[in-house]
PDB file of C-alpha atoms in Angstrom:
ATOM      1  CA  MET I   1      -6.220  22.319   0.795  1.00 91.00           C
ATOM      2  CA  ILE I   2      -8.549  19.549  -0.390  1.00 98.00           C
ATOM      3  CA  SER I   3     -11.596  18.117   1.655  1.00 98.00           C
ATOM      4  CA  VAL I   4     -12.560  14.507   1.214  1.00 98.00           C
ATOM      5  CA  VAL I   5     -15.919  13.105   1.658  1.00 98.00           C
ATOM      6  CA  ILE I   6     -16.693   9.552   2.373  1.00 98.00           C
ATOM      7  CA  PRO I   7     -20.202   8.279   2.849  1.00 98.00           C
ATOM      8  CA  LEU I   8     -20.349   5.369   5.133  1.00 98.00           C
ATOM      9  CA  TYR I   9     -22.979   2.696   5.447  1.00 98.00           C
ATOM     10  CA  ASN I  10     -22.450  -0.656   6.784  1.00 97.00           C
ATOM     11  CA  LYS I  11     -18.730  -1.035   5.309  1.00 98.00           C
ATOM     12  CA  ALA I  12     -16.856  -2.018   8.333  1.00 98.00           C
ATOM     13  CA  SER I  13     -14.949  -4.608   6.284  1.00 97.00           C
ATOM     14  CA  THR I  14     -13.521  -1.984   3.995  1.00 97.00           C
ATOM     15  CA  ILE I  15     -13.581   1.574   5.663  1.00 98.00           C
ATOM     16  CA  ASN I  16     -10.101   1.178   7.208  1.00 98.00           C
ATOM     17  CA  ARG I  17      -8.612   0.506   3.780  1.00 98.00           C
ATOM     18  CA  ALA I  18     -10.324   3.671   2.365  1.00 98.00           C
ATOM     19  CA  VAL I  19      -9.209   5.912   5.431  1.00 98.00           C
ATOM     20  CA  ASP I  20      -5.546   4.462   5.370  1.00 98.00           C
ATOM     21  CA  SER I  21      -5.526   5.331   1.563  1.00 98.00           C
ATOM     22  CA  VAL I  22      -6.143   9.064   2.447  1.00 98.00           C
ATOM     23  CA  LEU I  23      -3.761   8.958   5.330  1.00 98.00           C
ATOM     24  CA  SER I  24      -1.039   7.746   2.966  1.00 98.00           C
ATOM     25  CA  GLN I  25      -1.317  10.617   0.578  1.00 98.00           C
ATOM     26  CA  THR I  26       1.685  12.462  -0.538  1.00 98.00           C
ATOM     27  CA  LEU I  27      -0.296  15.779  -0.448  1.00 98.00           C
ATOM     28  CA  THR I  28      -0.870  16.035   3.375  1.00 97.00           C
ATOM     29  CA  ASP I  29      -2.895  19.228   3.529  1.00 97.00           C
ATOM     30  CA  TRP I  30      -6.427  17.583   3.594  1.00 98.00           C
ATOM     31  CA  GLU I  31      -9.498  17.071   5.854  1.00 98.00           C
ATOM     32  CA  LEU I  32     -11.448  13.999   5.809  1.00 98.00           C
ATOM     33  CA  VAL I  33     -15.248  14.174   6.268  1.00 98.00           C
ATOM     34  CA  VAL I  34     -16.914  10.636   7.095  1.00 98.00           C
ATOM     35  CA  VAL I  35     -20.643  10.883   7.046  1.00 98.00           C
ATOM     36  CA  ASN I  36     -22.023   7.782   9.009  1.00 98.00           C
ATOM     37  CA  ASP I  37     -25.428   7.191   7.354  1.00 98.00           C
ATOM     38  CA  GLY I  38     -26.991   5.154   9.936  1.00 98.00           C
ATOM     39  CA  SER I  39     -24.709   2.123   9.911  1.00 98.00           C
ATOM     40  CA  ASN I  40     -25.565  -0.664  12.250  1.00 97.00           C
ATOM     41  CA  ASP I  41     -22.152  -2.229  12.211  1.00 97.00           C
ATOM     42  CA  GLU I  42     -18.845  -1.447  13.696  1.00 98.00           C
ATOM     43  CA  GLY I  43     -17.621   1.043  10.902  1.00 98.00           C
ATOM     44  CA  PRO I  44     -18.198   4.353  12.577  1.00 98.00           C
ATOM     45  CA  ASP I  45     -16.199   2.850  15.813  1.00 98.00           C
ATOM     46  CA  LEU I  46     -13.278   2.142  13.312  1.00 98.00           C
ATOM     47  CA  VAL I  47     -13.172   5.692  12.157  1.00 98.00           C
ATOM     48  CA  SER I  48     -13.458   7.064  15.575  1.00 98.00           C
ATOM     49  CA  ALA I  49     -10.372   4.948  16.468  1.00 98.00           C
ATOM     50  CA  TYR I  50      -8.104   7.220  14.254  1.00 98.00           C
ATOM     51  CA  LYS I  51      -6.406   9.779  16.384  1.00 94.00           C
ATOM     52  CA  ASP I  52      -5.827  12.437  13.679  1.00 97.00           C
ATOM     53  CA  SER I  53      -7.378  15.961  13.999  1.00 97.00           C
ATOM     54  CA  ARG I  54      -7.782  15.918  10.161  1.00 98.00           C
ATOM     55  CA  ILE I  55     -10.541  13.342  10.347  1.00 98.00           C
ATOM     56  CA  LYS I  56     -14.224  14.288  11.283  1.00 98.00           C
ATOM     57  CA  LEU I  57     -16.994  11.784  11.756  1.00 98.00           C
ATOM     58  CA  ILE I  58     -20.547  13.031  11.154  1.00 98.00           C
ATOM     59  CA  GLN I  59     -23.542  11.217  12.313  1.00 98.00           C
ATOM     60  CA  GLN I  60     -26.954  11.218  10.401  1.00 98.00           C
ATOM     61  CA  ALA I  61     -29.908   8.905  10.206  1.00 98.00           C
ATOM     62  CA  ASN I  62     -29.892   6.666   7.275  1.00 97.00           C
ATOM     63  CA  SER I  63     -31.051   8.852   4.390  1.00 97.00           C
ATOM     64  CA  GLY I  64     -29.016   7.221   1.316  1.00 96.00           C
ATOM     65  CA  VAL I  65     -25.808   7.865  -0.182  1.00 97.00           C
ATOM     66  CA  SER I  66     -26.852  11.178  -1.917  1.00 98.00           C
ATOM     67  CA  ALA I  67     -27.899  12.724   1.307  1.00 98.00           C
ATOM     68  CA  ALA I  68     -24.599  11.577   3.062  1.00 98.00           C
ATOM     69  CA  ARG I  69     -22.448  13.043   0.259  1.00 98.00           C
ATOM     70  CA  ASN I  70     -24.234  16.343   0.269  1.00 98.00           C
ATOM     71  CA  LYS I  71     -23.919  16.645   3.974  1.00 98.00           C
ATOM     72  CA  GLY I  72     -19.959  15.985   3.641  1.00 98.00           C
ATOM     73  CA  VAL I  73     -19.685  18.608   1.316  1.00 98.00           C
ATOM     74  CA  LYS I  74     -21.851  21.039   3.308  1.00 98.00           C
ATOM     75  CA  VAL I  75     -19.512  20.328   6.398  1.00 97.00           C
ATOM     76  CA  ALA I  76     -16.241  20.615   4.264  1.00 98.00           C
ATOM     77  CA  THR I  77     -14.159  23.671   4.929  1.00 97.00           C
ATOM     78  CA  ASN I  78     -12.366  23.866   1.665  1.00 97.00           C
ATOM     79  CA  THR I  79     -13.022  25.004  -1.723  1.00 96.00           C
ATOM     80  CA  MET I  80     -12.390  21.756  -3.422  1.00 98.00           C
ATOM     81  CA  VAL I  81     -13.788  18.509  -2.522  1.00 98.00           C
ATOM     82  CA  ALA I  82     -12.780  14.907  -3.592  1.00 98.00           C
ATOM     83  CA  PHE I  83     -15.237  11.944  -3.117  1.00 98.00           C
ATOM     84  CA  LEU I  84     -14.087   8.350  -1.928  1.00 98.00           C
ATOM     85  CA  ASP I  85     -16.456   5.371  -1.477  1.00 98.00           C
ATOM     86  CA  ALA I  86     -15.928   3.457   1.753  1.00 98.00           C
ATOM     87  CA  ASP I  87     -15.238   0.329  -0.374  1.00 96.00           C
ATOM     88  CA  ASP I  88     -12.714   1.963  -2.648  1.00 98.00           C
ATOM     89  CA  TYR I  89      -9.336   3.367  -2.088  1.00 98.00           C
ATOM     90  CA  TRP I  90      -6.583   5.373  -3.661  1.00 98.00           C
ATOM     91  CA  ALA I  91      -2.869   5.392  -4.531  1.00 98.00           C
ATOM     92  CA  SER I  92      -0.746   7.498  -2.361  1.00 98.00           C
ATOM     93  CA  THR I  93      -0.464  10.236  -5.280  1.00 98.00           C
ATOM     94  CA  HIS I  94      -4.263  10.629  -5.846  1.00 98.00           C
ATOM     95  CA  LEU I  95      -4.734  13.989  -4.383  1.00 98.00           C
ATOM     96  CA  GLU I  96      -1.476  15.179  -5.584  1.00 98.00           C
ATOM     97  CA  ASN I  97      -2.836  14.165  -9.030  1.00 98.00           C
ATOM     98  CA  LEU I  98      -6.037  16.137  -8.571  1.00 98.00           C
ATOM     99  CA  GLN I  99      -4.039  19.160  -7.381  1.00 98.00           C
ATOM    100  CA  LYS I 100      -2.196  19.225 -10.424  1.00 98.00           C
ATOM    101  CA  LEU I 101      -5.437  19.325 -12.368  1.00 98.00           C
ATOM    102  CA  ILE I 102      -6.880  21.937 -10.206  1.00 98.00           C
ATOM    103  CA  THR I 103      -3.823  24.235 -10.627  1.00 98.00           C
ATOM    104  CA  GLN I 104      -3.709  23.809 -14.325  1.00 98.00           C
ATOM    105  CA  PHE I 105      -7.448  24.146 -14.956  1.00 98.00           C
ATOM    106  CA  PRO I 106      -8.709  26.237 -12.022  1.00 97.00           C
ATOM    107  CA  GLN I 107     -12.014  27.221 -13.913  1.00 96.00           C
ATOM    108  CA  ALA I 108     -13.306  23.629 -14.315  1.00 97.00           C
ATOM    109  CA  SER I 109     -16.493  22.462 -12.902  1.00 96.00           C
ATOM    110  CA  LEU I 110     -15.496  18.772 -12.773  1.00 98.00           C
ATOM    111  CA  TYR I 111     -12.231  17.052 -12.134  1.00 98.00           C
ATOM    112  CA  GLY I 112     -11.420  13.338 -12.570  1.00 97.00           C
ATOM    113  CA  THR I 113      -8.754  10.825 -12.740  1.00 97.00           C
ATOM    114  CA  ALA I 114      -8.171   7.536 -14.770  1.00 96.00           C
ATOM    115  CA  HIS I 115      -8.976   4.545 -12.462  1.00 96.00           C
ATOM    116  CA  PHE I 116      -8.315   0.948 -12.194  1.00 95.00           C
ATOM    117  CA  VAL I 117     -11.302  -1.396 -11.688  1.00 92.00           C
ATOM    118  CA  VAL I 118     -10.282  -4.176  -9.434  1.00 92.00           C
ATOM    119  CA  GLY I 119     -12.362  -7.462  -9.896  1.00 82.00           C
ATOM    120  CA  GLY I 120     -13.294 -10.114  -7.354  1.00 74.00           C
ATOM    121  CA  ASP I 121     -10.263 -12.047  -8.038  1.00 75.00           C
ATOM    122  CA  SER I 122      -8.056  -9.103  -7.459  1.00 78.00           C
ATOM    123  CA  THR I 123      -7.227  -8.439 -11.125  1.00 84.00           C
ATOM    124  CA  GLU I 124      -6.691  -4.749 -12.184  1.00 89.00           C
ATOM    125  CA  GLN I 125      -7.820  -3.166 -15.363  1.00 89.00           C
ATOM    126  CA  LYS I 126      -7.277   0.360 -16.205  1.00 91.00           C
ATOM    127  CA  ASN I 127     -10.233   2.305 -17.872  1.00 89.00           C
ATOM    128  CA  ARG I 128      -9.593   3.362 -21.424  1.00 86.00           C
ATOM    129  CA  PHE I 129      -9.187   6.661 -22.901  1.00 88.00           C
ATOM    130  CA  ARG I 130      -7.842   8.266 -26.094  1.00 83.00           C
ATOM    131  CA  ASP I 131      -3.983   8.307 -26.382  1.00 84.00           C
ATOM    132  CA  SER I 132      -3.489   7.213 -22.733  1.00 83.00           C
ATOM    133  CA  ASN I 133       0.292   6.933 -23.163  1.00 83.00           C
ATOM    134  CA  VAL I 134       0.664  10.141 -25.075  1.00 85.00           C
ATOM    135  CA  GLU I 135       1.360  13.466 -23.264  1.00 90.00           C
ATOM    136  CA  PRO I 136      -0.126  15.792 -22.066  1.00 95.00           C
ATOM    137  CA  ASN I 137      -1.460  13.655 -19.259  1.00 96.00           C
ATOM    138  CA  LEU I 138      -3.682  16.574 -17.993  1.00 97.00           C
ATOM    139  CA  VAL I 139      -6.400  17.512 -20.596  1.00 97.00           C
ATOM    140  CA  LEU I 140      -9.747  19.229 -20.924  1.00 97.00           C
ATOM    141  CA  ILE I 141     -12.461  17.144 -22.367  1.00 96.00           C
ATOM    142  CA  GLU I 142     -14.332  18.765 -25.112  1.00 95.00           C
ATOM    143  CA  ASP I 143     -17.322  16.524 -25.183  1.00 97.00           C
ATOM    144  CA  TYR I 144     -17.696  14.424 -22.111  1.00 97.00           C
ATOM    145  CA  PHE I 145     -20.628  12.535 -23.532  1.00 97.00           C
ATOM    146  CA  SER I 146     -19.065  11.504 -26.705  1.00 96.00           C
ATOM    147  CA  ASP I 147     -15.880  10.215 -24.528  1.00 95.00           C
ATOM    148  CA  VAL I 148     -18.240   8.229 -22.344  1.00 94.00           C
ATOM    149  CA  ARG I 149     -19.770   6.660 -25.334  1.00 93.00           C
ATOM    150  CA  GLN I 150     -16.408   5.859 -26.938  1.00 92.00           C
ATOM    151  CA  PHE I 151     -14.452   4.743 -24.006  1.00 90.00           C
ATOM    152  CA  GLY I 152     -17.085   3.849 -21.110  1.00 86.00           C
ATOM    153  CA  ARG I 153     -17.376   5.644 -17.921  1.00 84.00           C
ATOM    154  CA  GLN I 154     -14.459   7.899 -17.455  1.00 87.00           C
ATOM    155  CA  PHE I 155     -15.431   9.241 -14.148  1.00 93.00           C
ATOM    156  CA  PHE I 156     -16.617   7.325 -10.952  1.00 93.00           C
ATOM    157  CA  SER I 157     -17.350   8.626  -7.525  1.00 96.00           C
ATOM    158  CA  SER I 158     -13.983   7.858  -6.019  1.00 98.00           C
ATOM    159  CA  SER I 159     -11.987   9.476  -8.932  1.00 98.00           C
ATOM    160  CA  VAL I 160     -13.936  12.865  -8.846  1.00 98.00           C
ATOM    161  CA  ALA I 161     -13.331  16.174  -7.239  1.00 98.00           C
ATOM    162  CA  VAL I 162     -15.677  19.203  -7.603  1.00 98.00           C
ATOM    163  CA  ASN I 163     -15.434  22.792  -6.686  1.00 96.00           C
ATOM    164  CA  LYS I 164     -17.720  23.163  -3.778  1.00 96.00           C
ATOM    165  CA  SER I 165     -19.436  26.398  -5.394  1.00 96.00           C
ATOM    166  CA  TRP I 166     -20.118  24.529  -8.777  1.00 96.00           C
ATOM    167  CA  PHE I 167     -21.526  21.622  -6.652  1.00 97.00           C
ATOM    168  CA  GLU I 168     -23.822  23.901  -4.639  1.00 96.00           C
ATOM    169  CA  SER I 169     -24.936  25.858  -7.622  1.00 96.00           C
ATOM    170  CA  ILE I 170     -26.207  22.540  -9.272  1.00 96.00           C
ATOM    171  CA  GLY I 171     -27.841  21.511  -5.933  1.00 97.00           C
ATOM    172  CA  GLY I 172     -25.734  18.390  -5.417  1.00 98.00           C
ATOM    173  CA  PHE I 173     -26.498  14.691  -5.675  1.00 98.00           C
ATOM    174  CA  GLN I 174     -30.258  14.338  -6.126  1.00 97.00           C
ATOM    175  CA  ILE I 175     -32.013  12.816  -3.074  1.00 96.00           C
ATOM    176  CA  GLY I 176     -34.359   9.854  -3.785  1.00 93.00           C
ATOM    177  CA  VAL I 177     -32.252   8.689  -6.859  1.00 94.00           C
ATOM    178  CA  LYS I 178     -31.266   5.211  -5.853  1.00 90.00           C
ATOM    179  CA  SER I 179     -29.017   4.415  -8.765  1.00 91.00           C
ATOM    180  CA  GLY I 180     -27.387   6.853 -11.257  1.00 94.00           C
ATOM    181  CA  GLU I 181     -27.339   9.950  -8.888  1.00 96.00           C
ATOM    182  CA  ASP I 182     -23.562  10.309  -9.873  1.00 97.00           C
ATOM    183  CA  ILE I 183     -24.425  10.084 -13.732  1.00 97.00           C
ATOM    184  CA  ILE I 184     -26.823  13.091 -13.144  1.00 98.00           C
ATOM    185  CA  LEU I 185     -24.586  15.242 -11.339  1.00 98.00           C
ATOM    186  CA  TRP I 186     -21.491  14.530 -13.734  1.00 98.00           C
ATOM    187  CA  ALA I 187     -23.659  15.251 -16.657  1.00 98.00           C
ATOM    188  CA  GLN I 188     -25.002  18.501 -15.074  1.00 98.00           C
ATOM    189  CA  LEU I 189     -21.270  19.598 -14.207  1.00 98.00           C
ATOM    190  CA  ALA I 190     -20.178  18.655 -17.815  1.00 98.00           C
ATOM    191  CA  CYS I 191     -22.923  20.944 -19.318  1.00 97.00           C
ATOM    192  CA  ALA I 192     -22.197  23.879 -16.886  1.00 96.00           C
ATOM    193  CA  GLY I 193     -18.308  24.240 -17.367  1.00 96.00           C
ATOM    194  CA  ASP I 194     -15.150  22.514 -18.378  1.00 97.00           C
ATOM    195  CA  VAL I 195     -14.215  19.045 -17.489  1.00 97.00           C
ATOM    196  CA  ALA I 196     -10.546  18.344 -16.550  1.00 98.00           C
ATOM    197  CA  TYR I 197      -9.197  14.926 -16.599  1.00 97.00           C
ATOM    198  CA  SER I 198      -6.017  13.139 -15.777  1.00 97.00           C
ATOM    199  CA  LYS I 199      -4.917  10.174 -17.649  1.00 96.00           C
ATOM    200  CA  ILE I 200      -2.769   8.899 -14.743  1.00 96.00           C
ATOM    201  CA  ALA I 201      -4.697   6.374 -12.747  1.00 96.00           C
ATOM    202  CA  THR I 202      -4.571   6.792  -8.934  1.00 98.00           C
ATOM    203  CA  SER I 203      -7.989   5.529  -7.923  1.00 98.00           C
ATOM    204  CA  TYR I 204      -9.379   1.985  -7.487  1.00 97.00           C
ATOM    205  CA  TYR I 205     -12.997   1.030  -7.955  1.00 96.00           C
ATOM    206  CA  MET I 206     -13.652  -2.408  -6.173  1.00 93.00           C
ATOM    207  CA  GLN I 207     -16.049  -4.821  -7.741  1.00 85.00           C
ATOM    208  CA  PRO I 208     -17.671  -7.177  -5.507  1.00 73.00           C
ATOM    209  CA  PRO I 209     -16.810 -11.004  -5.964  1.00 66.00           C
ATOM    210  CA  VAL I 210     -20.158 -11.755  -8.130  1.00 56.00           C
ATOM    211  CA  SER I 211     -20.506 -15.185  -9.808  1.00 50.00           C
ATOM    212  CA  ILE I 212     -23.166 -16.306 -12.086  1.00 45.00           C
ATOM    213  CA  ALA I 213     -24.990 -18.232  -9.146  1.00 51.00           C
ATOM    214  CA  ASN I 214     -25.089 -15.181  -6.944  1.00 53.00           C
ATOM    215  CA  ARG I 215     -25.592 -12.496  -9.583  1.00 56.00           C
ATOM    216  CA  GLN I 216     -29.286 -11.983  -8.532  1.00 57.00           C
ATOM    217  CA  ASP I 217     -28.227 -10.994  -5.126  1.00 57.00           C
ATOM    218  CA  PHE I 218     -26.465  -7.876  -6.411  1.00 60.00           C
ATOM    219  CA  LEU I 219     -28.605  -6.780  -8.915  1.00 70.00           C
ATOM    220  CA  ARG I 220     -30.601  -3.649  -8.368  1.00 81.00           C
ATOM    221  CA  ARG I 221     -33.830  -3.132 -10.099  1.00 90.00           C
ATOM    222  CA  PRO I 222     -33.837  -0.140 -12.265  1.00 95.00           C
ATOM    223  CA  GLN I 223     -35.904   2.535 -10.691  1.00 95.00           C
ATOM    224  CA  ILE I 224     -39.237   3.592 -12.036  1.00 95.00           C
ATOM    225  CA  PRO I 225     -39.700   6.410 -12.634  1.00 95.00           C
ATOM    226  CA  ASP I 226     -36.644   6.863 -14.408  1.00 97.00           C
ATOM    227  CA  TYR I 227     -34.974  10.042 -12.842  1.00 97.00           C
ATOM    228  CA  VAL I 228     -31.747   9.835 -14.678  1.00 97.00           C
ATOM    229  CA  ALA I 229     -33.497   9.918 -18.210  1.00 98.00           C
ATOM    230  CA  ALA I 230     -35.582  12.687 -16.921  1.00 98.00           C
ATOM    231  CA  GLU I 231     -32.607  14.773 -16.081  1.00 98.00           C
ATOM    232  CA  ILE I 232     -30.674  13.939 -19.115  1.00 98.00           C
ATOM    233  CA  SER I 233     -33.445  14.882 -21.284  1.00 98.00           C
ATOM    234  CA  LYS I 234     -33.674  18.199 -19.513  1.00 98.00           C
ATOM    235  CA  LEU I 235     -29.951  18.681 -20.268  1.00 98.00           C
ATOM    236  CA  ARG I 236     -30.353  17.928 -23.823  1.00 97.00           C
ATOM    237  CA  ASP I 237     -33.131  20.201 -24.318  1.00 96.00           C
ATOM    238  CA  SER I 238     -31.386  23.157 -22.574  1.00 97.00           C
ATOM    239  CA  THR I 239     -27.815  22.686 -23.967  1.00 97.00           C
ATOM    240  CA  PRO I 240     -27.621  22.893 -27.666  1.00 96.00           C
ATOM    241  CA  LYS I 241     -23.892  22.500 -27.732  1.00 96.00           C
ATOM    242  CA  PHE I 242     -24.204  18.738 -26.557  1.00 97.00           C
ATOM    243  CA  MET I 243     -27.579  17.877 -27.947  1.00 97.00           C
ATOM    244  CA  VAL I 244     -26.403  15.175 -30.297  1.00 96.00           C
ATOM    245  CA  SER I 245     -24.097  13.597 -27.817  1.00 97.00           C
ATOM    246  CA  LEU I 246     -26.698  13.967 -24.960  1.00 97.00           C
ATOM    247  CA  SER I 247     -29.145  12.012 -27.072  1.00 97.00           C
ATOM    248  CA  ARG I 248     -26.708   9.391 -27.559  1.00 96.00           C
ATOM    249  CA  HIS I 249     -25.826   9.392 -24.002  1.00 97.00           C
ATOM    250  CA  LEU I 250     -29.504   9.094 -23.047  1.00 97.00           C
ATOM    251  CA  ALA I 251     -30.017   6.230 -25.705  1.00 96.00           C
ATOM    252  CA  ASP I 252     -26.968   4.192 -23.929  1.00 95.00           C
ATOM    253  CA  TRP I 253     -28.534   4.768 -20.608  1.00 96.00           C
ATOM    254  CA  HIS I 254     -31.743   3.022 -21.832  1.00 96.00           C
ATOM    255  CA  ARG I 255     -29.546   0.309 -23.139  1.00 92.00           C
ATOM    256  CA  ILE I 256     -28.059  -0.196 -19.677  1.00 91.00           C
ATOM    257  CA  ARG I 257     -31.568  -0.401 -18.142  1.00 95.00           C
ATOM    258  CA  ALA I 258     -32.787  -2.935 -20.834  1.00 92.00           C
ATOM    259  CA  MET I 259     -29.959  -5.138 -19.923  1.00 86.00           C
ATOM    260  CA  MET I 260     -30.520  -4.982 -16.339  1.00 88.00           C
ATOM    261  CA  PHE I 261     -34.204  -5.684 -16.866  1.00 91.00           C
ATOM    262  CA  LEU I 262     -33.145  -8.526 -19.103  1.00 86.00           C
ATOM    263  CA  GLU I 263     -31.205 -10.140 -16.333  1.00 83.00           C
ATOM    264  CA  LEU I 264     -34.185  -9.811 -13.994  1.00 87.00           C
ATOM    265  CA  ASN I 265     -36.315 -11.580 -16.637  1.00 86.00           C
ATOM    266  CA  GLU I 266     -38.570  -8.560 -17.082  1.00 91.00           C
ATOM    267  CA  ARG I 267     -38.927  -8.748 -20.662  1.00 88.00           C
ATOM    268  CA  LEU I 268     -41.503  -6.142 -21.358  1.00 93.00           C
ATOM    269  CA  ASN I 269     -39.492  -3.634 -19.586  1.00 95.00           C
ATOM    270  CA  SER I 270     -36.231  -4.396 -21.420  1.00 92.00           C
ATOM    271  CA  ILE I 271     -38.069  -4.169 -24.622  1.00 92.00           C
ATOM    272  CA  SER I 272     -39.464  -0.723 -23.691  1.00 95.00           C
ATOM    273  CA  GLU I 273     -36.024   0.383 -22.804  1.00 95.00           C
ATOM    274  CA  LEU I 274     -34.681  -0.857 -26.116  1.00 93.00           C
ATOM    275  CA  TRP I 275     -37.471   0.881 -27.869  1.00 94.00           C
ATOM    276  CA  LYS I 276     -36.614   4.257 -26.271  1.00 95.00           C
ATOM    277  CA  ALA I 277     -32.820   3.748 -27.058  1.00 95.00           C
ATOM    278  CA  ALA I 278     -33.748   2.995 -30.873  1.00 93.00           C
ATOM    279  CA  ARG I 279     -35.915   6.221 -31.222  1.00 94.00           C
ATOM    280  CA  LEU I 280     -32.792   8.064 -29.829  1.00 95.00           C
ATOM    281  CA  ASP I 281     -29.997   6.525 -31.578  1.00 92.00           C
ATOM    282  CA  ARG I 282     -31.344   4.173 -34.138  1.00 84.00           C
ATOM    283  CA  LEU I 283     -30.970   0.276 -34.054  1.00 79.00           C
ATOM    284  CA  LYS I 284     -27.672  -0.978 -32.900  1.00 81.00           C
ATOM    285  CA  PHE I 285     -26.102  -4.557 -33.052  1.00 77.00           C
ATOM    286  CA  LYS I 286     -26.043  -4.506 -29.200  1.00 75.00           C
ATOM    287  CA  ASP I 287     -29.891  -4.028 -29.422  1.00 79.00           C
ATOM    288  CA  ILE I 288     -30.422  -6.835 -31.608  1.00 80.00           C
ATOM    289  CA  LEU I 289     -28.119  -8.993 -29.338  1.00 79.00           C
ATOM    290  CA  CYS I 290     -30.471  -8.037 -26.505  1.00 79.00           C
ATOM    291  CA  CYS I 291     -33.464  -9.076 -28.386  1.00 79.00           C
ATOM    292  CA  LEU I 292     -31.832 -12.476 -29.063  1.00 78.00           C
ATOM    293  CA  LEU I 293     -31.138 -12.887 -25.608  1.00 81.00           C
ATOM    294  CA  LEU I 294     -34.732 -11.923 -24.505  1.00 77.00           C
ATOM    295  CA  ALA I 295     -35.773 -15.119 -26.568  1.00 73.00           C
ATOM    296  CA  SER I 296     -33.185 -17.350 -25.076  1.00 78.00           C
ATOM    297  CA  PRO I 297     -33.702 -19.732 -21.954  1.00 73.00           C
ATOM    298  CA  PRO I 298     -32.624 -18.012 -18.720  1.00 71.00           C
ATOM    299  CA  THR I 299     -29.654 -20.082 -18.028  1.00 72.00           C
ATOM    300  CA  MET I 300     -28.206 -19.578 -21.491  1.00 72.00           C
ATOM    301  CA  ARG I 301     -28.777 -15.853 -21.096  1.00 69.00           C
ATOM    302  CA  ALA I 302     -27.123 -15.604 -17.681  1.00 69.00           C
ATOM    303  CA  TYR I 303     -23.867 -17.315 -19.133  1.00 68.00           C
ATOM    304  CA  ALA I 304     -24.000 -15.074 -22.205  1.00 70.00           C
ATOM    305  CA  LEU I 305     -24.401 -11.863 -20.182  1.00 65.00           C
ATOM    306  CA  ALA I 306     -21.662 -12.932 -17.861  1.00 65.00           C
ATOM    307  CA  LYS I 307     -19.232 -13.566 -20.816  1.00 67.00           C
ATOM    308  CA  ILE I 308     -20.150 -10.036 -22.203  1.00 62.00           C
ATOM    309  CA  ARG I 309     -19.322  -8.371 -18.760  1.00 58.00           C
ATOM    310  CA  ARG I 310     -15.956 -10.244 -18.606  1.00 60.00           C
ATOM    311  CA  MET I 311     -15.132  -8.953 -21.942  1.00 58.00           C
ATOM    312  CA  ARG I 312     -16.123  -5.351 -20.973  1.00 56.00           C
ATOM    313  CA  GLY I 313     -14.184  -5.653 -17.644  1.00 52.00           C
ATOM    314  CA  ARG I 314     -17.298  -5.344 -15.585  1.00 51.00           C
ATOM    315  CA  VAL I 315     -19.026  -7.363 -13.107  1.00 47.00           C
TER     316      VAL I 315
END
């Protein structure tokens, strides 16, 4: 049996789709814990309307997504916990996919499936992974951080399951981290034990309908201080096995922050992040491109960044 945790905050427009995707699972032995994190829309009422004894609605004052997920795991009655965000959804075989992974690799600290990224125009793009069409479909990832660098993010919150004991031993999602709390936890679990992965895509990550004109409305300013970098640095220093790949993972995180600061026109912060990345991983072509964009007019920069995101299948 698997517990499912959905953090809910002002997602009345999408929560039914998420819950319905759990109800449609071919594996029916599950419980669903929805943690309402102080919503002020009708989302909690929509959840309460479901008359299924497997669904629990937990109320808490607004404390952030990390606190909501941690609360859900604490309430969960099962050893295995899968996460689903309120604006994402699953194929009907997702829990079955995860259960096969768990059965084959019971010792793993982190489980995840391939996923589809659904754009604002409803187009679907499957995330990349090595030999995606070659069996076996269920594998252990030897170096999670190298694979993230080569293929992009393999895991996102709605594609992951964890053993509750592993989750609690790590301390769960870090409170106070506004962006990248999942990056920290996946990295901690990848350093602590084995990472199991299914090449079969059964989860769907929904991107908001973002245009160049409204991009600024969706941007989240990188947090200062940089909690993600601090935690990855600790892991790099304490995990010799992954020291090289964690250094590169950290460099790429700084590059992500550099691009975000670039979009916000915070040039000094962008340059600072690029410098940190270059010290860890030498200067790359993408760093030079970022520097060139720093010198370009804001309108030209916005169009160039939009084109880069489309090429990468991102917002």
